[in-house]
Coordinates of C-alpha atoms in Angstrom, one line a residue:
M1 CA 0.0 0.0 0.0
Q2 CA 1.4 3.4 -1.0
I3 CA 0.6 6.3 1.3
Q4 CA 0.0 9.7 -0.3
L5 CA 1.3 12.6 1.8
P6 CA 1.3 16.3 0.8
G7 CA 4.8 17.3 -0.4
Y8 CA 6.0 13.8 -0.8
W9 CA 5.4 13.7 -4.5
R10 CA 7.7 12.3 -7.2
D11 CA 7.5 15.7 -8.9
I12 CA 9.9 17.8 -6.8
E13 CA 8.8 21.1 -8.4
K14 CA 5.1 20.3 -7.5
S15 CA 6.2 19.7 -3.9
R16 CA 8.3 22.9 -3.8
A17 CA 5.4 24.9 -5.3
E18 CA 3.1 23.5 -2.6
A19 CA 5.6 24.5 0.1
R20 CA 5.8 28.0 -1.2
R21 CA 2.0 28.2 -1.3
L22 CA 1.7 26.9 2.3
L23 CA 4.3 29.4 3.5
K24 CA 2.4 32.3 1.8
E25 CA -0.9 31.0 3.2
A26 CA 0.6 30.9 6.7
G27 CA 1.8 34.5 6.3
V28 CA 5.5 33.6 6.3
P29 CA 6.7 33.7 2.7
N30 CA 10.2 34.8 3.9
L31 CA 10.6 32.5 6.8
K32 CA 14.0 32.5 8.7
L33 CA 15.1 29.6 10.8
R34 CA 17.8 28.9 13.3
F35 CA 18.9 25.4 12.2
L36 CA 20.8 23.4 14.9
N37 CA 23.1 20.7 13.7
R38 CA 26.0 18.6 15.0
Q39 CA 29.5 19.4 13.9
V40 CA 30.1 15.9 12.7
A41 CA 31.3 15.3 9.2
Q42 CA 29.1 12.2 8.4
P43 CA 26.2 12.2 8.0
F44 CA 25.2 15.5 9.8
Q45 CA 27.1 18.2 7.9
P46 CA 26.1 17.0 4.4
A47 CA 22.5 16.4 5.6
G48 CA 22.5 20.0 7.0
I49 CA 23.8 21.5 3.8
Y50 CA 21.2 19.6 1.8
A51 CA 18.4 20.8 4.1
V52 CA 19.5 24.4 3.9
D53 CA 19.6 24.2 0.1
Q54 CA 16.2 22.6 -0.1
W55 CA 14.7 25.3 2.2
R56 CA 16.4 28.0 0.1
R57 CA 14.6 26.6 -3.0
V58 CA 11.2 27.3 -1.4
G59 CA 12.2 30.7 0.1
I60 CA 13.2 29.8 3.6
K61 CA 16.5 31.3 4.9
A62 CA 18.2 29.1 7.5
E63 CA 21.1 30.0 9.8
H64 CA 23.0 26.7 9.9
V65 CA 24.4 26.5 13.4
E66 CA 26.9 23.6 13.7
L67 CA 28.0 22.8 17.2
E68 CA 30.3 20.2 18.7
T69 CA 28.5 17.4 20.4
K70 CA 28.2 18.6 24.0
L71 CA 27.1 22.2 23.0
Y72 CA 24.7 20.7 20.4
F73 CA 23.0 18.5 23.1
D74 CA 22.9 21.4 25.5
A75 CA 21.1 23.6 22.9
L76 CA 18.9 20.7 22.0
H77 CA 17.8 20.1 25.6
K78 CA 17.2 23.9 26.2
G79 CA 15.2 24.3 22.9
E80 CA 17.6 26.9 21.5
F81 CA 16.6 26.3 17.9
D82 CA 13.8 26.5 15.4
V83 CA 14.7 23.3 13.6
A84 CA 17.3 20.7 14.7
V85 CA 18.8 17.5 13.3
N86 CA 18.4 14.6 15.6
N87 CA 19.2 11.1 14.6
I88 CA 17.3 8.0 15.5
S89 CA 19.8 5.1 15.9
D90 CA 18.5 2.6 18.4
F91 CA 19.3 -0.9 19.5
A92 CA 16.2 -2.3 17.6
D93 CA 14.5 -1.7 14.3
D94 CA 11.1 -1.6 16.0
P95 CA 8.5 1.2 16.1
S96 CA 8.4 1.1 19.9
A97 CA 12.1 1.9 20.0
Q98 CA 12.3 4.1 17.0
F99 CA 9.3 6.4 17.6
N100 CA 10.2 7.7 21.1
T101 CA 11.5 11.0 19.8
L102 CA 8.2 11.7 17.9
L103 CA 6.0 11.6 21.0
S104 CA 4.8 14.5 23.1
K105 CA 7.2 16.1 25.6
K106 CA 4.9 14.9 28.4
T107 CA 5.4 11.3 27.2
S108 CA 9.0 11.4 26.1
A109 CA 11.9 13.2 27.7
I110 CA 13.7 13.1 24.3
S111 CA 10.9 14.7 22.3
Y112 CA 12.8 17.9 21.4
A113 CA 10.0 19.1 19.2
R114 CA 8.2 19.8 22.5
H115 CA 4.7 19.3 21.0
S116 CA 1.7 18.1 23.1
D117 CA -0.1 15.9 20.6
E118 CA -1.9 13.3 22.8
T119 CA -3.4 11.6 19.8
L120 CA 0.0 10.7 18.6
D121 CA 0.9 9.4 22.1
E122 CA -2.3 7.2 22.1
M123 CA -1.5 5.9 18.6
F124 CA 2.0 5.0 19.8
R125 CA 0.6 3.1 22.8
A126 CA -1.9 1.2 20.6
Q127 CA 0.8 0.0 18.2
A128 CA 3.1 -1.0 21.0
K129 CA 0.6 -3.4 22.6
E130 CA -0.8 -4.9 19.3
V131 CA 0.3 -8.5 18.8
D132 CA -1.2 -9.2 15.4
P133 CA 1.4 -8.1 12.8
A134 CA -1.1 -6.9 10.2
K135 CA -3.1 -4.9 12.7
R136 CA 0.2 -3.5 14.1
M137 CA 1.4 -2.5 10.7
K138 CA -1.8 -0.5 10.0
L139 CA -1.5 1.2 13.4
V140 CA 2.2 2.0 12.7
N141 CA 1.3 3.4 9.3
D142 CA -1.5 5.5 10.8
F143 CA 1.1 6.8 13.4
E144 CA 3.6 7.6 10.6
R145 CA 0.9 9.4 8.6
R146 CA -0.1 11.6 11.5
A147 CA 3.5 12.3 12.6
L148 CA 4.5 13.3 9.0
T149 CA 1.4 15.5 8.3
Q150 CA 1.7 17.3 11.7
A151 CA 5.4 17.7 11.0
Y152 CA 6.6 18.2 14.5
S153 CA 9.5 16.0 13.3
F154 CA 10.2 14.6 9.9
P155 CA 12.7 12.3 8.3
L156 CA 15.7 14.0 6.6
L157 CA 17.7 11.0 5.5
W158 CA 18.2 7.3 5.9
Y159 CA 21.6 5.8 5.4
Q160 CA 23.2 2.4 5.6
R161 CA 26.4 2.0 7.5
I162 CA 29.3 0.6 5.4
V163 CA 32.5 -0.2 7.2
V164 CA 35.6 -1.2 5.3
N165 CA 38.2 -3.3 7.1
S166 CA 41.5 -4.9 6.2
K167 CA 41.2 -8.5 5.1
K168 CA 43.4 -9.3 8.1
V169 CA 40.5 -8.5 10.5
K170 CA 38.8 -11.7 11.3
G171 CA 35.7 -12.5 13.4
W172 CA 34.1 -9.1 13.1
E173 CA 30.5 -8.7 11.8
L174 CA 28.9 -5.3 11.1
P175 CA 26.4 -4.8 14.0
P176 CA 22.9 -3.7 13.1
S177 CA 23.3 -0.4 15.1
H178 CA 25.9 1.7 16.8
F179 CA 24.6 0.3 20.1
S180 CA 25.0 -3.5 19.7
G181 CA 27.8 -5.9 18.8
Q182 CA 30.5 -3.7 20.3
T183 CA 32.3 -6.3 22.5
H184 CA 34.9 -7.3 19.9
V185 CA 35.9 -10.4 22.1
D186 CA 36.0 -12.6 18.9
V187 CA 37.9 -10.1 16.7
W188 CA 41.5 -10.9 15.8
L189 CA 44.1 -10.0 13.3
D190 CA 45.3 -12.7 10.9
E191 CA 49.0 -11.9 10.6

């Protein structure tokens, strides 16, 4: 099933025209943003440059503020931004682990968007306790649709980790996330 969402069209010019129309309708055709980003070469800086360029194409001016990690998280926690990059990189590829940043501030301490959408919170709870895979998928898709259309947070990029090692490295497998498979007790060098 393909979900149709405003602005997520294959025709990028149609999407950009819709963005300009919505900005004008909202009374902010010359919107300016403080865009908080991490000062990390991959993937944050290229993603930030991409976002600033795409906003420019619809008439939004973004001050791209890149901070080292501690200062970035301090500003994120204090809400010192209009828009911020925040990655989701959890231990499990499951909606209950992945959606915690999309919930209301009341429900999730790491909801930096600071919204108070209790409908989204309830949708999250419903998907989390559903055991039937087909029913859960529908609930997850409904959650995603609401999260994307309300736009408290939105996906900027998805990337796949690729790690290159010498052929001398043995016993190492690429873990599914940055948070698992880090013991390295079975890793050795074939020399």
